C-alpha positions as MATLAB code, in Angstrom:
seq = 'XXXXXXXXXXXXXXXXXXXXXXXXXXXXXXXXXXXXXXXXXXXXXXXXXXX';
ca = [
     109.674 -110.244  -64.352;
     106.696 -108.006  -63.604;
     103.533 -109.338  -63.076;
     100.469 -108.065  -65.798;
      98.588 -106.500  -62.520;
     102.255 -104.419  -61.334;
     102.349 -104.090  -64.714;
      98.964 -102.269  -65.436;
      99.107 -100.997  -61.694;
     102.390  -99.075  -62.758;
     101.123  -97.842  -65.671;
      97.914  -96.043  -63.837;
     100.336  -94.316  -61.659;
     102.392  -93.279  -63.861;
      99.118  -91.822  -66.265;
      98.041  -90.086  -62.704;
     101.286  -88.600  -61.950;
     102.154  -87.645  -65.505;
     104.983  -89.728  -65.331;
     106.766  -92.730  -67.467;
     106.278  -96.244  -66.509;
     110.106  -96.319  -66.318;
     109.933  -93.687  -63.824;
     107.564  -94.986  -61.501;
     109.831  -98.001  -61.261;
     112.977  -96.348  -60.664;
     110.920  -94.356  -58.230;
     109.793  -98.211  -56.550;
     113.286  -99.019  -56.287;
     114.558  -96.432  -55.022;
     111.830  -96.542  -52.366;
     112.583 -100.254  -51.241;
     116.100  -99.222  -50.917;
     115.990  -96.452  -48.528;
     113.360  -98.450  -46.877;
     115.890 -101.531  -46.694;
     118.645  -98.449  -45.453;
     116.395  -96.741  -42.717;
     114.999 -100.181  -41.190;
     112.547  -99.581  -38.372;
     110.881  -95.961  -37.674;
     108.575  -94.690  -35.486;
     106.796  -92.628  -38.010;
     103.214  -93.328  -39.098;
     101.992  -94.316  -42.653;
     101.259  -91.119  -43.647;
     104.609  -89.266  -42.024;
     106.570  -91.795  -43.852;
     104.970  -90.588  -47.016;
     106.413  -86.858  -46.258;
     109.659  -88.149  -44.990;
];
């Protein structure tokens, strides 16, 4: 279950990026699982964010 702070958290992104709440989760997951698929890196923070 999703907290009420990831919940309202969420929904700011989502208003920010002109997207639904639904999609800014499926984006999350999707996220954690390439994340959970590509294991360590050697890319910074913000390389990882282009990558």
């Amino acid at each position: 279950m999703i907290e009420s702070s990831d919940k309202t958290e969420r929904a700011v992104r989502a208003k920010s990026r002109d997207m639904s709440e639904s999609s800014v989760g499926i984006e999350e997951n999707s996220m954690k699982i390439i994340e959970s698929e590509i294991g360590t890196h050697g890319y910074s923070e913000l390389q990882w964010n282009i990558v």
